[in-house]
CSV table of C-alpha atoms in Angstrom, one decimal:
chain,number,residue,atom,x,y,z
A,1,UNK,CA,-18.0,1.7,0.2
A,2,UNK,CA,-15.0,3.3,-1.5
A,3,UNK,CA,-13.7,3.0,-5.0
A,4,UNK,CA,-10.6,4.5,-6.6
A,5,UNK,CA,-10.1,4.7,-10.3
A,6,UNK,CA,-6.9,5.4,-12.2
A,7,UNK,CA,-7.6,5.6,-15.9
A,8,UNK,CA,-4.0,5.8,-17.1
A,9,UNK,CA,-2.2,2.5,-16.9
A,10,UNK,CA,1.0,4.0,-18.3
A,11,UNK,CA,2.4,7.5,-18.6
A,12,UNK,CA,5.8,8.9,-19.7
A,13,UNK,CA,7.5,12.2,-19.2
A,14,UNK,CA,10.7,13.8,-20.3
A,15,UNK,CA,13.2,14.5,-17.6
A,16,UNK,CA,12.7,18.0,-16.2
A,17,UNK,CA,9.2,18.2,-17.6
A,18,UNK,CA,5.9,18.1,-15.7
A,19,UNK,CA,3.4,15.3,-15.7
A,20,UNK,CA,0.0,14.8,-14.2
A,21,UNK,CA,-1.5,11.5,-13.1
A,22,UNK,CA,-5.2,11.2,-12.8
A,23,UNK,CA,-7.4,9.7,-10.1
A,24,UNK,CA,-11.1,9.7,-9.4
A,25,UNK,CA,-12.7,8.2,-6.4
A,26,UNK,CA,-16.1,7.6,-4.9
A,27,UNK,CA,-17.0,7.3,-1.2
A,28,UNK,CA,-20.0,7.2,1.1
A,29,UNK,CA,-17.9,8.8,3.9
A,30,UNK,CA,-18.3,12.4,4.8
A,31,UNK,CA,-14.7,12.6,5.9
A,32,UNK,CA,-11.8,10.8,4.3
A,33,UNK,CA,-8.2,10.9,3.3
A,34,UNK,CA,-6.6,10.6,-0.1
A,35,UNK,CA,-3.1,9.5,-0.9
A,36,UNK,CA,-0.6,8.9,-3.6
A,37,UNK,CA,1.8,6.1,-3.0
A,38,UNK,CA,4.9,5.4,-5.1
A,39,UNK,CA,6.3,1.9,-5.7
A,40,UNK,CA,9.7,2.0,-7.5
A,41,UNK,CA,11.1,-1.1,-9.2
A,42,UNK,CA,12.9,-1.9,-5.9
A,43,UNK,CA,9.4,-2.6,-4.6
A,44,UNK,CA,9.1,-0.7,-1.4
A,45,UNK,CA,6.0,1.4,-1.5
A,46,UNK,CA,6.3,4.8,0.1
A,47,UNK,CA,3.8,7.6,0.7
A,48,UNK,CA,4.2,10.6,-1.7
A,49,UNK,CA,1.5,12.9,-0.5
A,50,UNK,CA,-1.6,13.0,1.6
A,51,UNK,CA,-4.8,15.1,1.4
A,52,UNK,CA,-7.4,15.4,4.1
A,53,UNK,CA,-10.7,15.9,2.5
A,54,UNK,CA,-11.9,18.6,4.8
A,55,UNK,CA,-9.0,20.8,3.8
A,56,UNK,CA,-9.6,22.9,0.8
A,57,UNK,CA,-6.0,23.7,0.2
A,58,UNK,CA,-4.2,21.4,-2.1
A,59,UNK,CA,-1.3,19.4,-0.5
A,60,UNK,CA,2.2,20.0,-1.7
A,61,UNK,CA,5.4,18.1,-1.0
A,62,UNK,CA,8.4,19.7,-2.8
A,63,UNK,CA,8.0,18.8,-6.5
A,64,UNK,CA,4.8,16.9,-5.9
A,65,UNK,CA,1.4,18.6,-5.6
A,66,UNK,CA,-2.2,17.6,-5.9
A,67,UNK,CA,-5.2,19.1,-7.6
A,68,UNK,CA,-8.1,18.1,-5.2
A,69,UNK,CA,-11.5,18.7,-6.7
A,70,UNK,CA,-13.9,17.5,-4.0
A,71,UNK,CA,-17.1,18.1,-5.9
A,72,UNK,CA,-15.8,16.3,-8.9
A,73,UNK,CA,-14.2,13.6,-6.7
A,74,UNK,CA,-10.9,14.1,-8.5
A,75,UNK,CA,-7.5,13.9,-7.0
A,76,UNK,CA,-4.7,14.2,-9.5
A,77,UNK,CA,-0.9,14.2,-8.8
A,78,UNK,CA,1.4,16.7,-10.5
A,79,UNK,CA,5.1,16.0,-10.6
A,80,UNK,CA,7.2,19.0,-11.6
A,81,UNK,CA,10.8,18.9,-12.8
A,82,UNK,CA,10.6,15.1,-13.3
A,83,UNK,CA,13.6,13.1,-12.4
A,84,UNK,CA,14.8,9.7,-13.4
A,85,UNK,CA,14.1,8.5,-9.8
A,86,UNK,CA,10.5,9.4,-10.2
A,87,UNK,CA,10.0,6.3,-12.5
A,88,UNK,CA,7.7,4.0,-10.6
A,89,UNK,CA,4.2,2.7,-10.2
A,90,UNK,CA,2.0,5.3,-8.6
A,91,UNK,CA,-1.1,4.2,-6.7
A,92,UNK,CA,-3.9,6.5,-5.7
A,93,UNK,CA,-5.6,5.4,-2.5
A,94,UNK,CA,-8.4,6.4,-0.2
A,95,UNK,CA,-9.6,5.7,3.4
A,96,UNK,CA,-12.7,6.9,5.2
A,97,UNK,CA,-12.5,8.4,8.6
A,98,UNK,CA,-15.2,6.2,10.0
A,99,UNK,CA,-12.7,3.3,10.4
A,100,UNK,CA,-15.1,0.9,8.8
A,101,UNK,CA,-12.9,0.0,5.8
A,102,UNK,CA,-9.2,-0.2,5.3
A,103,UNK,CA,-7.2,1.7,2.7
A,104,UNK,CA,-8.5,1.2,-0.9
A,105,UNK,CA,-6.0,1.4,-3.8
A,106,UNK,CA,-6.5,2.2,-7.4
A,107,UNK,CA,-5.0,0.0,-10.1
A,108,UNK,CA,-1.9,2.1,-10.5
A,109,UNK,CA,-0.2,4.2,-13.2
A,110,UNK,CA,3.3,3.2,-14.4
A,111,UNK,CA,5.4,6.3,-14.9
A,112,UNK,CA,8.4,6.2,-17.2
A,113,UNK,CA,10.9,9.1,-17.2
A,114,UNK,CA,12.8,9.6,-20.4
A,115,UNK,CA,16.3,11.1,-20.2
B,1,UNK,CA,16.2,3.0,5.0
B,2,UNK,CA,13.1,0.8,5.4
B,3,UNK,CA,11.7,0.7,8.9
B,4,UNK,CA,9.6,-2.3,8.1
B,5,UNK,CA,11.9,-5.3,7.6
B,6,UNK,CA,10.7,-8.4,5.8
B,7,UNK,CA,12.5,-11.8,5.5
B,8,UNK,CA,13.2,-13.6,3.4
B,9,UNK,CA,13.3,-11.4,0.4
B,10,UNK,CA,12.9,-14.4,-1.9
B,11,UNK,CA,11.3,-17.8,-1.2
B,12,UNK,CA,10.7,-20.7,-3.5
B,13,UNK,CA,8.7,-23.6,-2.1
B,14,UNK,CA,6.9,-26.7,-3.2
B,15,UNK,CA,3.2,-27.2,-2.8
B,16,UNK,CA,3.7,-29.6,0.1
B,17,UNK,CA,6.2,-27.4,2.0
B,18,UNK,CA,5.6,-25.4,5.2
B,19,UNK,CA,7.3,-22.0,5.3
B,20,UNK,CA,6.9,-18.7,7.0
B,21,UNK,CA,7.3,-15.0,6.1
B,22,UNK,CA,8.4,-12.6,8.8
B,23,UNK,CA,7.9,-8.9,9.3
B,24,UNK,CA,9.4,-6.6,12.0
B,25,UNK,CA,8.9,-3.0,12.8
B,26,UNK,CA,10.3,-0.9,15.6
B,27,UNK,CA,8.3,2.3,15.1
B,28,UNK,CA,5.9,1.5,17.9
B,29,UNK,CA,3.1,1.0,15.4
B,30,UNK,CA,0.1,-1.0,16.8
B,31,UNK,CA,-1.5,-2.0,13.5
B,32,UNK,CA,0.2,-4.4,11.1
B,33,UNK,CA,-0.9,-5.7,7.7
B,34,UNK,CA,-0.3,-8.4,5.2
B,35,UNK,CA,-0.9,-7.6,1.5
B,36,UNK,CA,-0.6,-9.8,-1.6
B,37,UNK,CA,0.6,-8.1,-4.8
B,38,UNK,CA,0.6,-9.7,-8.2
B,39,UNK,CA,2.7,-8.2,-11.0
B,40,UNK,CA,1.4,-4.8,-12.2
B,41,UNK,CA,-1.5,-4.9,-9.8
B,42,UNK,CA,-2.3,-3.0,-6.7
B,43,UNK,CA,-1.8,-4.6,-3.3
B,44,UNK,CA,-4.7,-6.7,-2.0
B,45,UNK,CA,-5.3,-6.7,1.7
B,46,UNK,CA,-5.1,-10.1,3.4
B,47,UNK,CA,-5.0,-9.5,7.1
B,48,UNK,CA,-5.0,-6.7,9.6
B,49,UNK,CA,-3.7,-7.0,13.2
B,50,UNK,CA,-4.5,-4.2,15.6
B,51,UNK,CA,-3.0,-4.3,19.1
B,52,UNK,CA,-1.9,-7.9,18.3
B,53,UNK,CA,-5.4,-9.1,17.6
B,54,UNK,CA,-6.7,-10.1,14.2
B,55,UNK,CA,-9.1,-7.4,13.1
B,56,UNK,CA,-9.6,-8.2,9.4
B,57,UNK,CA,-9.3,-11.5,7.5
B,58,UNK,CA,-10.3,-10.8,3.9
B,59,UNK,CA,-11.6,-14.3,3.2
B,60,UNK,CA,-8.1,-15.6,2.8
B,61,UNK,CA,-7.7,-19.4,2.3
B,62,UNK,CA,-6.7,-21.2,5.4
B,63,UNK,CA,-3.4,-22.3,3.8
B,64,UNK,CA,-2.3,-18.8,4.8
B,65,UNK,CA,-2.1,-18.4,8.6
B,66,UNK,CA,-1.1,-15.1,10.2
B,67,UNK,CA,0.4,-14.7,13.6
B,68,UNK,CA,1.3,-11.7,15.7
B,69,UNK,CA,3.6,-12.8,18.5
B,70,UNK,CA,4.0,-9.2,19.8
B,71,UNK,CA,3.6,-5.6,18.8
B,72,UNK,CA,6.7,-5.6,16.7
B,73,UNK,CA,6.4,-8.9,14.8
B,74,UNK,CA,4.1,-10.3,12.2
B,75,UNK,CA,4.4,-13.7,10.7
B,76,UNK,CA,2.6,-15.4,7.8
B,77,UNK,CA,2.7,-19.1,7.9
B,78,UNK,CA,2.4,-20.9,4.6
B,79,UNK,CA,1.3,-24.5,4.0
B,80,UNK,CA,0.1,-26.4,1.0
B,81,UNK,CA,0.2,-23.4,-1.3
B,82,UNK,CA,-0.8,-23.4,-4.9
B,83,UNK,CA,1.2,-22.0,-7.9
B,84,UNK,CA,-1.4,-19.2,-8.1
B,85,UNK,CA,-0.2,-18.0,-4.7
B,86,UNK,CA,3.1,-16.9,-6.2
B,87,UNK,CA,3.2,-13.2,-5.6
B,88,UNK,CA,4.9,-10.4,-3.7
B,89,UNK,CA,3.8,-10.4,-0.1
B,90,UNK,CA,4.0,-7.0,1.5
B,91,UNK,CA,3.9,-6.2,5.2
B,92,UNK,CA,2.9,-2.8,6.4
B,93,UNK,CA,2.3,-1.0,9.7
B,94,UNK,CA,0.5,2.1,10.9
B,95,UNK,CA,0.2,4.1,14.1
B,96,UNK,CA,-2.6,3.4,16.6
B,97,UNK,CA,-5.6,1.3,16.0
B,98,UNK,CA,-6.2,0.5,12.4
B,99,UNK,CA,-9.6,2.1,12.6
B,100,UNK,CA,-8.2,5.4,13.7
B,101,UNK,CA,-5.1,5.6,11.5
B,102,UNK,CA,-4.9,8.3,8.9
B,103,UNK,CA,-4.2,5.9,6.1
B,104,UNK,CA,-0.4,6.3,6.1
B,105,UNK,CA,1.1,2.9,5.8
B,106,UNK,CA,4.7,2.1,6.1
B,107,UNK,CA,5.6,-0.8,3.8
B,108,UNK,CA,8.4,-3.3,3.8
B,109,UNK,CA,10.2,-4.3,0.6
B,110,UNK,CA,8.2,-7.5,0.4
B,111,UNK,CA,8.9,-11.2,0.1
B,112,UNK,CA,8.8,-12.6,-3.4
B,113,UNK,CA,7.2,-16.0,-3.2
B,114,UNK,CA,7.3,-18.6,-5.9
B,115,UNK,CA,5.3,-21.8,-5.5
B,116,UNK,CA,6.4,-24.7,-7.7
């Protein structure tokens, strides 16, 4: 079984500043993937970043990076140089490599960007 | 540009109506999904099709009936819905068999359903 917990329902950040969104997870799988998905007010959900659990190196995609702490089962998302277009719901998600269960989402964090 | 197209974007229906939601993708993905999303909540999985066969039905009421006519199309037939079924219905797709995908889902913009 897998669970994903996002403890921050809402966050805000000043434009050009840095913000970190928290996520913890639990899984019985030995190999798994972790994700951050973004859902802007226009509703289409898109993948922001993906981390493969067997890789120790933290994933990075331009202004987005993760802090993956496997032992602590923590997977936070850092957004640098925040832009107005970053305002959205952010969902942390996990899927095991066994293929026994589909993707599991956290409850989401609503990020506001203040100009 | 979204590569998963959902129609209609908005649908209002009465409890006795029959309607359908449609989803199309041309990325060659072989797994397709229906999710239901209430406001300020994460998506909830309803159905998974893998290679045009129903692989997962998450105990969804029979008033929701999925159909996968071919590898590019996914429909959700709606009948005798309740007001609590009002939500955003999201379609998604992924490469390969759903059990082997890496978790990256490609979502459509959704169909906003209101049941009166």
